PDB file of C-alpha atoms in Angstrom:
ATOM      1  CA  MET A 177       2.836  -2.779  14.785  1.00 51.00           C
ATOM      2  CA  LYS A 178       5.745  -0.314  14.599  1.00 78.00           C
ATOM      3  CA  ILE A 179       8.328  -3.085  14.914  1.00 82.00           C
ATOM      4  CA  TYR A 180       6.695  -5.071  12.099  1.00 84.00           C
ATOM      5  CA  GLU A 181       6.649  -1.919   9.968  1.00 84.00           C
ATOM      6  CA  ALA A 182      10.355  -1.390  10.666  1.00 86.00           C
ATOM      7  CA  ILE A 183      11.102  -4.976   9.613  1.00 90.00           C
ATOM      8  CA  LEU A 184       9.070  -4.489   6.421  1.00 88.00           C
ATOM      9  CA  THR A 185      10.997  -1.295   5.657  1.00 87.00           C
ATOM     10  CA  ILE A 186      14.338  -3.054   6.120  1.00 90.00           C
ATOM     11  CA  LEU A 187      13.275  -5.897   3.827  1.00 91.00           C
ATOM     12  CA  GLN A 188      11.955  -3.462   1.211  1.00 86.00           C
ATOM     13  CA  GLU A 189      15.268  -1.598   1.197  1.00 85.00           C
ATOM     14  CA  LYS A 190      17.645  -4.572   1.424  1.00 85.00           C
ATOM     15  CA  GLY A 191      15.641  -7.449  -0.022  1.00 87.00           C
ATOM     16  CA  ASN A 192      16.022 -10.740   1.840  1.00 92.00           C
ATOM     17  CA  ALA A 193      17.989 -10.310   5.060  1.00 92.00           C
ATOM     18  CA  THR A 194      19.256 -12.471   7.879  1.00 92.00           C
ATOM     19  CA  ILE A 195      18.021 -12.145  11.458  1.00 91.00           C
ATOM     20  CA  PRO A 196      21.358 -10.603  12.610  1.00 91.00           C
ATOM     21  CA  VAL A 197      21.224  -7.974   9.820  1.00 91.00           C
ATOM     22  CA  ILE A 198      17.621  -7.091  10.703  1.00 91.00           C
ATOM     23  CA  CYS A 199      18.551  -6.958  14.383  1.00 88.00           C
ATOM     24  CA  GLU A 200      21.496  -4.643  13.689  1.00 88.00           C
ATOM     25  CA  GLU A 201      19.336  -2.327  11.555  1.00 87.00           C
ATOM     26  CA  MET A 202      16.575  -2.293  14.163  1.00 85.00           C
ATOM     27  CA  ASN A 203      19.001  -1.411  16.943  1.00 84.00           C
ATOM     28  CA  GLU A 204      20.271   1.510  14.850  1.00 82.00           C
ATOM     29  CA  GLN A 205      16.654   2.675  14.552  1.00 73.00           C
ATOM     30  CA  ALA A 206      15.983   1.872  18.231  1.00 65.00           C
ATOM     31  CA  PRO A 207      15.273   5.452  19.397  1.00 61.00           C
ATOM     32  CA  ASN A 208      12.333   5.537  16.958  1.00 56.00           C
ATOM     33  CA  LEU A 209      10.836   2.204  18.042  1.00 54.00           C
ATOM     34  CA  PRO A 210       8.665   1.442  21.059  1.00 56.00           C
ATOM     35  CA  ARG A 211      10.417  -0.854  23.527  1.00 52.00           C
ATOM     36  CA  ASP A 212       9.595  -2.141  26.949  1.00 53.00           C
ATOM     37  CA  ARG A 213      12.671  -2.210  29.172  1.00 47.00           C
ATOM     38  CA  ASN A 214      15.460  -3.614  27.075  1.00 51.00           C
ATOM     39  CA  PRO A 215      17.363  -0.954  25.113  1.00 55.00           C
ATOM     40  CA  ILE A 216      18.751  -3.506  22.618  1.00 77.00           C
ATOM     41  CA  LEU A 217      16.658  -5.857  20.518  1.00 82.00           C
ATOM     42  CA  GLU A 218      18.039  -9.394  20.618  1.00 87.00           C
ATOM     43  CA  PRO A 219      18.117 -11.697  17.563  1.00 88.00           C
ATOM     44  CA  SER A 220      16.000 -14.272  19.404  1.00 89.00           C
ATOM     45  CA  TYR A 221      13.291 -11.653  20.005  1.00 89.00           C
ATOM     46  CA  ILE A 222      13.317 -10.573  16.343  1.00 88.00           C
ATOM     47  CA  LYS A 223      13.162 -14.220  15.241  1.00 90.00           C
ATOM     48  CA  THR A 224      10.177 -14.834  17.533  1.00 90.00           C
ATOM     49  CA  LEU A 225       8.350 -11.785  16.164  1.00 88.00           C
ATOM     50  CA  ILE A 226       8.961 -12.846  12.575  1.00 90.00           C
ATOM     51  CA  SER A 227       8.008 -16.474  13.269  1.00 90.00           C
ATOM     52  CA  ARG A 228       4.679 -15.319  14.706  1.00 89.00           C
ATOM     53  CA  ASN A 229       3.800 -13.157  11.709  1.00 88.00           C
ATOM     54  CA  THR A 230       3.446 -15.663   8.896  1.00 88.00           C
ATOM     55  CA  GLU A 231       0.985 -13.329   7.168  1.00 88.00           C
ATOM     56  CA  TRP A 232       3.806 -11.009   6.026  1.00 89.00           C
ATOM     57  CA  PHE A 233       7.095 -12.879   6.437  1.00 93.00           C
ATOM     58  CA  VAL A 234       8.772 -16.085   5.323  1.00 92.00           C
ATOM     59  CA  LEU A 235      11.579 -17.396   7.537  1.00 92.00           C
ATOM     60  CA  ASN A 236      13.961 -19.887   5.937  1.00 91.00           C
ATOM     61  CA  ASP A 237      16.751 -20.832   8.363  1.00 87.00           C
ATOM     62  CA  ASP A 238      17.913 -17.356   9.435  1.00 85.00           C
ATOM     63  CA  THR A 239      16.911 -15.578   6.213  1.00 93.00           C
ATOM     64  CA  VAL A 240      13.768 -13.471   6.227  1.00 94.00           C
ATOM     65  CA  SER A 241      11.792 -12.298   3.216  1.00 93.00           C
ATOM     66  CA  ILE A 242       8.424 -10.714   2.572  1.00 92.00           C
ATOM     67  CA  ARG A 243       5.853 -13.304   1.495  1.00 91.00           C
ATOM     68  CA  PRO A 244       5.675 -13.152  -2.317  1.00 92.00           C
ATOM     69  CA  ASP A 245       1.878 -12.775  -2.232  1.00 92.00           C
ATOM     70  CA  LYS A 246       2.224  -9.717   0.034  1.00 92.00           C
ATOM     71  CA  GLU A 247       5.088  -7.920  -1.741  1.00 92.00           C
ATOM     72  CA  PRO A 248       3.565  -5.195  -3.954  1.00 94.00           C
ATOM     73  CA  MET A 249       4.956  -4.806  -7.456  1.00 96.00           C
ATOM     74  CA  LEU A 250       2.242  -2.833  -9.278  1.00 98.00           C
ATOM     75  CA  LEU A 251      -0.949  -1.093  -8.119  1.00 98.00           C
ATOM     76  CA  THR A 252      -3.615   0.272 -10.466  1.00 98.00           C
ATOM     77  CA  VAL A 253      -6.527   2.334  -9.135  1.00 97.00           C
ATOM     78  CA  VAL A 254      -9.413   3.606 -11.289  1.00 95.00           C
ATOM     79  CA  LEU A 255     -12.110   5.901  -9.894  1.00 92.00           C
ATOM     80  CA  HIS A 256     -14.943   7.490 -11.855  1.00 88.00           C
ATOM     81  CA  GLY A 257     -18.435   8.776 -11.424  1.00 80.00           C
ATOM     82  CA  TYR A 258     -20.942  10.746 -13.395  1.00 75.00           C
ATOM     83  CA  PRO A 259     -20.285  13.332 -14.846  1.00 71.00           C
ATOM     84  CA  GLY A 260     -16.590  12.646 -14.338  1.00 71.00           C
ATOM     85  CA  PRO A 261     -13.710  12.921 -14.290  1.00 80.00           C
ATOM     86  CA  GLU A 262     -12.185   9.467 -14.487  1.00 86.00           C
ATOM     87  CA  MET A 263      -8.950   9.208 -12.525  1.00 90.00           C
ATOM     88  CA  ARG A 264      -6.328   6.502 -12.890  1.00 94.00           C
ATOM     89  CA  VAL A 265      -3.224   5.964 -10.819  1.00 95.00           C
ATOM     90  CA  ARG A 266      -0.625   3.359 -11.706  1.00 97.00           C
ATOM     91  CA  ILE A 267       2.132   2.754  -9.172  1.00 97.00           C
ATOM     92  CA  ASN A 268       5.166   0.687 -10.128  1.00 97.00           C
ATOM     93  CA  PHE A 269       6.850  -0.200  -6.838  1.00 94.00           C
ATOM     94  CA  LYS A 270       9.747  -1.962  -8.557  1.00 91.00           C
ATOM     95  CA  ARG A 271      10.729   1.155 -10.536  1.00 93.00           C
ATOM     96  CA  ASN A 272       9.613   3.502  -7.725  1.00 91.00           C
ATOM     97  CA  ILE A 273       7.397   5.628 -10.002  1.00 93.00           C
ATOM     98  CA  PHE A 274       3.723   6.440 -10.416  1.00 94.00           C
ATOM     99  CA  THR A 275       1.584   7.938 -13.170  1.00 93.00           C
ATOM    100  CA  TYR A 276      -1.649   9.842 -12.740  1.00 90.00           C
ATOM    101  CA  PHE A 277      -4.162  10.223 -15.566  1.00 89.00           C
ATOM    102  CA  GLU A 278      -7.361  12.267 -15.498  1.00 85.00           C
ATOM    103  CA  TRP A 279     -10.028  12.086 -18.211  1.00 84.00           C
ATOM    104  CA  HIS A 280     -12.851  14.622 -18.549  1.00 75.00           C
ATOM    105  CA  LEU A 281     -15.979  13.941 -20.608  1.00 73.00           C
ATOM    106  CA  ASP A 282     -16.212  17.458 -21.989  1.00 68.00           C
ATOM    107  CA  SER A 283     -13.960  18.470 -24.861  1.00 57.00           C
ATOM    108  CA  LYS A 284     -12.310  21.366 -23.050  1.00 64.00           C
ATOM    109  CA  ALA A 285      -9.308  20.766 -20.868  1.00 60.00           C
ATOM    110  CA  PRO A 286      -9.826  21.944 -17.273  1.00 60.00           C
ATOM    111  CA  GLY A 287      -6.825  24.264 -17.542  1.00 65.00           C
ATOM    112  CA  PRO A 288      -3.054  24.033 -17.633  1.00 66.00           C
ATOM    113  CA  LEU A 289      -1.247  21.010 -16.280  1.00 62.00           C
ATOM    114  CA  ARG A 290      -1.161  21.227 -12.511  1.00 64.00           C
ATOM    115  CA  THR A 291       1.981  20.599 -10.572  1.00 63.00           C
ATOM    116  CA  GLY A 292       1.834  19.901  -6.908  1.00 63.00           C
ATOM    117  CA  ASN A 293       3.517  18.446  -3.918  1.00 71.00           C
ATOM    118  CA  TYR A 294       3.827  14.726  -4.226  1.00 84.00           C
ATOM    119  CA  GLY A 295       4.008  12.300  -1.361  1.00 89.00           C
ATOM    120  CA  SER A 296       6.589   9.613  -0.760  1.00 91.00           C
ATOM    121  CA  LEU A 297       6.171   6.309  -2.572  1.00 91.00           C
ATOM    122  CA  LEU A 298       7.997   4.568   0.282  1.00 87.00           C
ATOM    123  CA  GLU A 299       5.558   6.029   2.841  1.00 90.00           C
ATOM    124  CA  PHE A 300       2.595   4.995   0.696  1.00 94.00           C
ATOM    125  CA  LYS A 301       3.979   1.470   0.402  1.00 91.00           C
ATOM    126  CA  LYS A 302       4.308   1.258   4.194  1.00 87.00           C
ATOM    127  CA  LEU A 303       0.656   2.301   4.561  1.00 91.00           C
ATOM    128  CA  LEU A 304      -0.422  -0.186   1.903  1.00 92.00           C
ATOM    129  CA  TYR A 305       0.143  -3.065   4.318  1.00 90.00           C
ATOM    130  CA  SER A 306      -2.315  -1.552   6.812  1.00 90.00           C
ATOM    131  CA  PHE A 307      -5.057  -1.386   4.134  1.00 94.00           C
ATOM    132  CA  LYS A 308      -4.787  -5.168   3.556  1.00 92.00           C
ATOM    133  CA  LEU A 309      -5.929  -5.036  -0.060  1.00 94.00           C
ATOM    134  CA  TRP A 310      -5.433  -8.804  -0.271  1.00 93.00           C
ATOM    135  CA  ASP A 311      -8.386  -9.191   2.145  1.00 94.00           C
ATOM    136  CA  TRP A 312     -10.783  -6.978   0.178  1.00 97.00           C
ATOM    137  CA  GLN A 313     -13.819  -8.623  -1.427  1.00 96.00           C
ATOM    138  CA  ASP A 314     -13.864  -9.060  -5.202  1.00 96.00           C
ATOM    139  CA  ASP A 315     -17.002  -6.953  -5.624  1.00 94.00           C
ATOM    140  CA  TYR A 316     -18.728  -4.276  -3.529  1.00 93.00           C
ATOM    141  CA  HIS A 317     -22.190  -3.051  -4.483  1.00 87.00           C
ATOM    142  CA  THR A 318     -25.258  -1.480  -2.936  1.00 84.00           C
ATOM    143  CA  GLU A 319     -28.757  -2.872  -3.106  1.00 83.00           C
ATOM    144  CA  GLY A 320     -31.045  -1.435  -5.757  1.00 78.00           C
ATOM    145  CA  ILE A 321     -30.390   0.478  -8.949  1.00 79.00           C
ATOM    146  CA  VAL A 322     -27.560   3.004  -9.016  1.00 71.00           C
ATOM    147  CA  VAL A 323     -27.622   5.511 -11.891  1.00 70.00           C
ATOM    148  CA  ASP A 324     -25.009   8.163 -11.094  1.00 77.00           C
ATOM    149  CA  GLY A 325     -22.783   6.399  -8.598  1.00 80.00           C
ATOM    150  CA  THR A 326     -19.054   6.228  -8.150  1.00 85.00           C
ATOM    151  CA  SER A 327     -17.421   3.144  -9.567  1.00 90.00           C
ATOM    152  CA  TRP A 328     -13.900   2.066  -8.783  1.00 94.00           C
ATOM    153  CA  SER A 329     -11.435  -0.755  -9.253  1.00 97.00           C
ATOM    154  CA  VAL A 330      -8.162  -1.654  -7.580  1.00 98.00           C
ATOM    155  CA  THR A 331      -5.688  -4.194  -8.947  1.00 98.00           C
ATOM    156  CA  LEU A 332      -2.656  -5.124  -6.869  1.00 98.00           C
ATOM    157  CA  ASN A 333       0.014  -7.281  -8.476  1.00 98.00           C
ATOM    158  CA  THR A 334       2.417  -8.866  -6.010  1.00 96.00           C
ATOM    159  CA  LYS A 335       5.338 -11.188  -6.679  1.00 93.00           C
ATOM    160  CA  GLY A 336       3.099 -14.172  -6.059  1.00 93.00           C
ATOM    161  CA  LYS A 337      -0.494 -13.189  -6.812  1.00 96.00           C
ATOM    162  CA  THR A 338      -2.857 -10.622  -8.325  1.00 97.00           C
ATOM    163  CA  TYR A 339      -5.667  -9.177  -6.199  1.00 97.00           C
ATOM    164  CA  GLU A 340      -8.601  -7.434  -7.863  1.00 98.00           C
ATOM    165  CA  SER A 341     -11.438  -5.572  -6.225  1.00 98.00           C
ATOM    166  CA  LYS A 342     -14.131  -3.297  -7.630  1.00 96.00           C
ATOM    167  CA  GLY A 343     -17.309  -1.601  -6.594  1.00 93.00           C
ATOM    168  CA  LEU A 344     -20.208   0.690  -7.356  1.00 90.00           C
ATOM    169  CA  GLU A 345     -21.270   3.090  -4.588  1.00 87.00           C
ATOM    170  CA  ALA A 346     -19.949   0.642  -1.972  1.00 90.00           C
ATOM    171  CA  PHE A 347     -16.451   0.439  -0.560  1.00 94.00           C
ATOM    172  CA  PRO A 348     -14.223  -1.597   1.760  1.00 96.00           C
ATOM    173  CA  ARG A 349     -13.895  -0.374   5.350  1.00 96.00           C
ATOM    174  CA  GLU A 350     -10.361   0.965   4.658  1.00 96.00           C
ATOM    175  CA  TRP A 351     -11.432   2.928   1.571  1.00 95.00           C
ATOM    176  CA  VAL A 352     -11.399   6.466   3.016  1.00 94.00           C
ATOM    177  CA  GLU A 353      -7.901   6.054   4.498  1.00 96.00           C
ATOM    178  CA  PHE A 354      -6.701   4.371   1.291  1.00 96.00           C
ATOM    179  CA  CYS A 355      -8.056   7.305  -0.750  1.00 94.00           C
ATOM    180  CA  LYS A 356      -6.417   9.861   1.547  1.00 95.00           C
ATOM    181  CA  ALA A 357      -3.056   8.111   1.216  1.00 95.00           C
ATOM    182  CA  LEU A 358      -3.437   7.944  -2.574  1.00 95.00           C
ATOM    183  CA  SER A 359      -4.396  11.643  -2.702  1.00 93.00           C
ATOM    184  CA  LYS A 360      -1.336  12.551  -0.662  1.00 94.00           C
ATOM    185  CA  LEU A 361       0.912  10.493  -2.943  1.00 95.00           C
ATOM    186  CA  VAL A 362      -0.262  12.006  -6.242  1.00 92.00           C
ATOM    187  CA  GLY A 363      -0.835  15.507  -4.859  1.00 89.00           C
ATOM    188  CA  ILE A 364      -4.434  15.684  -6.104  1.00 84.00           C
ATOM    189  CA  GLU A 365      -7.534  15.407  -3.939  1.00 82.00           C
ATOM    190  CA  PHE A 366      -9.681  12.383  -4.718  1.00 77.00           C
ATOM    191  CA  SER A 367     -13.377  12.698  -3.970  1.00 71.00           C
ATOM    192  CA  CYS A 368     -14.047   9.550  -1.994  1.00 70.00           C
TER     193      CYS A 368
END
């Protein structure tokens, strides 16, 4: 997985790249990557890896790109439960910015604006691939009547497709890790 992540990082930084460029970049990063015996990654090996992973990559001649339906452009996450607050995060991967909005039902503000330590948008984007939002169901719900549950929605816009998922008191398997990564990015603890 680490080699695929390194290839994704290179493509996110450089855009489309040829096999030799990816190979050169990977060999510069080689001390950080797991390898068997060979200290240098060969172009043929990189090409084989990329050819096998059609879920993330498109290979056209020697040029590699991230599949348009897997390249995040915009992510919107909404989380709310009774009695509140409602939290919204909007991440624009193209502009490399995010906004966080918190709405409380009572009329009093919870205090002064909090500043905190924010995580890295690049690190969050790397983790996003492991959450596989494109595989999440459209709707998650529990059986029976839910009165005071937590509702949520996630919308991921990629270059090629929009993925939407929502739920009420039921979550995808990756939800806790997704929430932790989101909390680290915005610097505010989400109750998930």
